């Protein structure tokens, strides 16, 4: 009964719920003959499934009131009659006993026979009634496939739903979470996709690349998902459920332990202050950023305001959102990124071209903004107006060349001038920075760092573009490697160029929030990290336990490594050295 499917964990957390398939159930028909000694067991399974289907129909009939009762009730009665039909049941039993068909194959056989009879009828109305046969047999197949125990059914009735689908767009996730969906299992996708990033924001456990999920999970199956390990347990046992309860207890305990770090400094063991900023896109992220003592918002993704709607948000709507963000951070710095639509963040407003062969290499980020300057102007004006309420920096995504930054700078200055002359109070000086996420920008950075007030390294895209590996393609997940020597060299080079030019560098890709990389990033000289606020306390704990000078001192050795394995080996040594007690215990 119990079985497990594996995918990749994309948003941590566990969830126990009823599967809700986005694709209609397809039943697996087992065509192998039943062994003589198993005939009785198979007949019993079939009878149980028929009884369950009848009970479900009776329960459905009970629930109907008013108009619905007379209109739909007749159909349900007809279905109940078909299910109770002696000939149908005797035919099924014969197929199992004599033909040695398994229950699911017998049902399919009976269905095909009856449908053939209906199809041969002259009367079009009667002919169309073959649908009833499909519904009735489908219900029994579903009950057969479920074969859940009484306890499991009781539990399933109490829990919410987990969506099982092939893919889900970022814009669909918010309404799903609002409607109480507990988790998501996808047959495709990657933990780096924007849907996965958003699921983490929504604290919605998600598993991606569980290729077999739609084939093996049925509607209403009780499933337990573990977004950390990436597994889905179908028909979980009491032991699995105990594991889930333990996890719930652990979450509370870990939360209590980490909560002690909320007001703590982020400082390496040798006393170097490190800044941990929050990535944000939803109002809840702001509250969480404040609650865990973030140094500010290092990346505010504005595209989520553009999803799920037909009309573009105007200046006033955007201004109010940015103002609330700035006010919510109570004087801490906020970095607002201009629109980064395109690639997998396709919207419904018609902004994004949908006929591009390679959207990740297409009109996205600043390329889209500069082709639609009016769009950028509205956004820049809204951001500029928010600067009156607290410190704000403007960050530009997908930058490849100095010219793009000059164009944005020009528009920013124009907008500031217009706003001031219209009487708006805006900050005197507005810092403008670039996301370094295209290898060309990283390599050529020395040539245009002077044009930038600060930079943010977007490793999610930098890895994708450096390694030519689509961040959303689960077939290439093993090639998507932030530890590739080429990626590390680009990060080290970018940090080096920016630091020498006196510009601040924040790293805001998913690497920043993953404690596996904390020692590495400190060794590369990074001091400003930006991550999902839910990960901030863990990173603080990791930073506080490491000695930065030991890590930075070994940078050359790290850079000499030419393979991922070599890098991992050096890192392991380094971590041990950097977390050894400063004073050896007596
Ligand atoms: C990145 O590319 O690392 C990044 C932070 O931006 P996004 O994930 O929104 O593309
Ligand atoms: Mg990016």
XYZ file of N, CA, C and O in Angstrom, residues 203 259 261-264 276-280 282-297 324-334 531-534 536-537 540:
180
model
N 5.994 29.937 2.269
C 6.171 28.813 3.200
C 5.261 27.638 2.816
O 4.562 27.058 3.636
N 15.287 31.662 17.551
C 14.690 32.931 17.993
C 15.637 33.685 18.920
O 15.623 34.908 18.985
N 18.537 34.164 18.421
C 19.485 34.922 17.585
C 18.844 36.147 16.928
O 19.490 36.877 16.192
N 17.557 36.331 17.198
C 16.855 37.429 16.508
C 17.484 38.791 16.737
O 17.570 39.605 15.840
N 17.865 39.026 17.984
C 18.419 40.347 18.282
C 19.933 40.317 18.336
O 20.562 41.302 18.723
N 20.521 39.162 17.965
C 21.982 39.054 18.070
C 22.654 39.753 16.892
O 22.057 39.944 15.839
N 23.295 40.835 6.977
C 22.350 39.879 6.395
C 21.057 40.622 6.043
O 20.361 41.113 6.929
N 20.791 40.716 4.764
C 19.593 41.397 4.288
C 18.543 40.360 3.891
O 18.857 39.183 3.713
N 17.316 40.852 3.715
C 16.243 39.935 3.315
C 15.891 40.147 1.848
O 15.888 41.272 1.363
N 15.600 39.047 1.153
C 14.952 39.132 -0.160
C 13.454 39.177 0.125
O 12.968 38.437 0.992
N 12.732 40.003 -0.592
C 11.301 40.114 -0.299
C 10.502 40.280 -1.577
O 11.014 40.768 -2.588
N 6.647 39.675 -0.972
C 5.289 39.721 -0.432
C 5.305 40.495 0.884
O 6.319 40.514 1.584
N 4.169 41.100 1.250
C 4.145 41.846 2.516
C 4.591 40.988 3.711
O 5.282 41.479 4.608
N 4.247 39.690 3.686
C 4.624 38.835 4.826
C 6.143 38.759 4.979
O 6.663 38.589 6.084
N 6.873 38.887 3.862
C 8.336 38.834 3.938
C 8.883 40.015 4.739
O 9.909 39.904 5.402
N 8.212 41.146 4.632
C 8.695 42.350 5.328
C 8.577 42.130 6.837
O 9.504 42.394 7.601
N 7.405 41.610 7.238
C 7.206 41.353 8.669
C 8.257 40.358 9.154
O 8.864 40.542 10.224
N 8.511 39.344 8.359
C 9.482 38.326 8.784
C 10.896 38.906 8.812
O 11.686 38.595 9.701
N 11.193 39.770 7.846
C 12.530 40.399 7.805
C 12.758 41.195 9.084
O 13.825 41.139 9.689
N 11.728 41.927 9.496
C 11.856 42.723 10.732
C 12.026 41.791 11.921
O 12.846 42.023 12.797
N 11.213 40.731 11.928
C 11.207 39.842 13.092
C 12.548 39.132 13.284
O 12.896 38.777 14.399
N 13.298 38.915 12.199
C 14.550 38.180 12.402
C 15.764 39.108 12.362
O 16.885 38.654 12.246
N 15.529 40.377 12.475
C 16.635 41.320 12.588
C 17.448 41.447 11.316
O 18.687 41.497 11.361
N 16.763 41.534 10.155
C 17.488 41.741 8.896
C 18.079 43.149 8.887
O 17.517 44.074 9.479
N 19.218 43.303 8.180
C 19.871 44.617 8.105
C 19.121 45.544 7.145
O 19.430 46.732 7.059
N 18.161 45.012 6.438
C 17.384 45.782 5.472
C 16.837 44.825 4.434
O 16.900 43.598 4.626
N 16.292 45.363 3.334
C 15.874 44.495 2.237
C 16.928 44.610 1.145
O 17.171 45.696 0.622
N 4.914 51.526 1.473
C 4.626 50.639 2.604
C 5.823 49.757 2.928
O 6.103 49.463 4.090
N 6.522 49.335 1.885
C 7.719 48.518 2.090
C 8.758 49.324 2.877
O 9.309 48.844 3.882
N 8.992 50.553 2.445
C 10.004 51.390 3.086
C 9.583 51.695 4.532
O 10.383 51.568 5.462
N 8.317 52.042 4.709
C 7.852 52.331 6.072
C 7.956 51.094 6.950
O 8.348 51.165 8.107
N 7.630 49.952 6.359
C 7.670 48.688 7.103
C 9.072 48.366 7.600
O 9.244 47.710 8.627
N 10.083 48.841 6.888
C 11.463 48.531 7.287
C 12.013 49.568 8.271
O 13.176 49.481 8.690
N 11.199 50.544 8.603
C 11.506 51.497 9.679
C 12.935 52.050 9.625
O 13.700 51.915 10.584
N 13.281 52.616 8.507
C 14.566 53.314 8.418
C 15.725 52.450 7.953
O 16.818 52.955 7.692
N 15.508 51.150 7.835
C 16.580 50.283 7.327
C 16.610 50.383 5.799
O 15.575 50.615 5.171
N 17.782 50.210 5.184
C 17.850 50.393 3.732
C 17.071 49.336 2.947
O 17.007 48.172 3.355
N 16.494 49.790 1.844
C 15.687 48.910 0.996
C 16.197 49.027 -0.439
O 16.361 50.130 -0.947
N 18.941 37.139 1.487
C 18.314 35.814 1.352
C 16.860 35.872 1.808
O 16.440 36.879 2.408
N 16.147 34.810 1.561
C 14.790 34.739 2.081
C 14.832 34.880 3.605
O 15.659 34.234 4.258
N 13.964 35.731 4.178
C 14.080 35.975 5.627
C 13.940 34.709 6.479
O 14.494 34.646 7.582
N 13.259 33.706 5.948
C 13.104 32.463 6.699
C 14.427 31.734 6.905
O 14.516 30.812 7.726
N 17.388 33.474 7.346
C 18.372 34.422 7.864
C 19.000 33.987 9.202
O 20.216 34.085 9.399
N 18.180 33.461 10.093
C 18.732 33.114 11.416
C 19.704 31.943 11.321
O 20.704 31.894 12.038
N 22.856 33.374 10.119
C 23.515 34.108 11.212
C 24.248 33.134 12.139
O 25.391 33.362 12.524
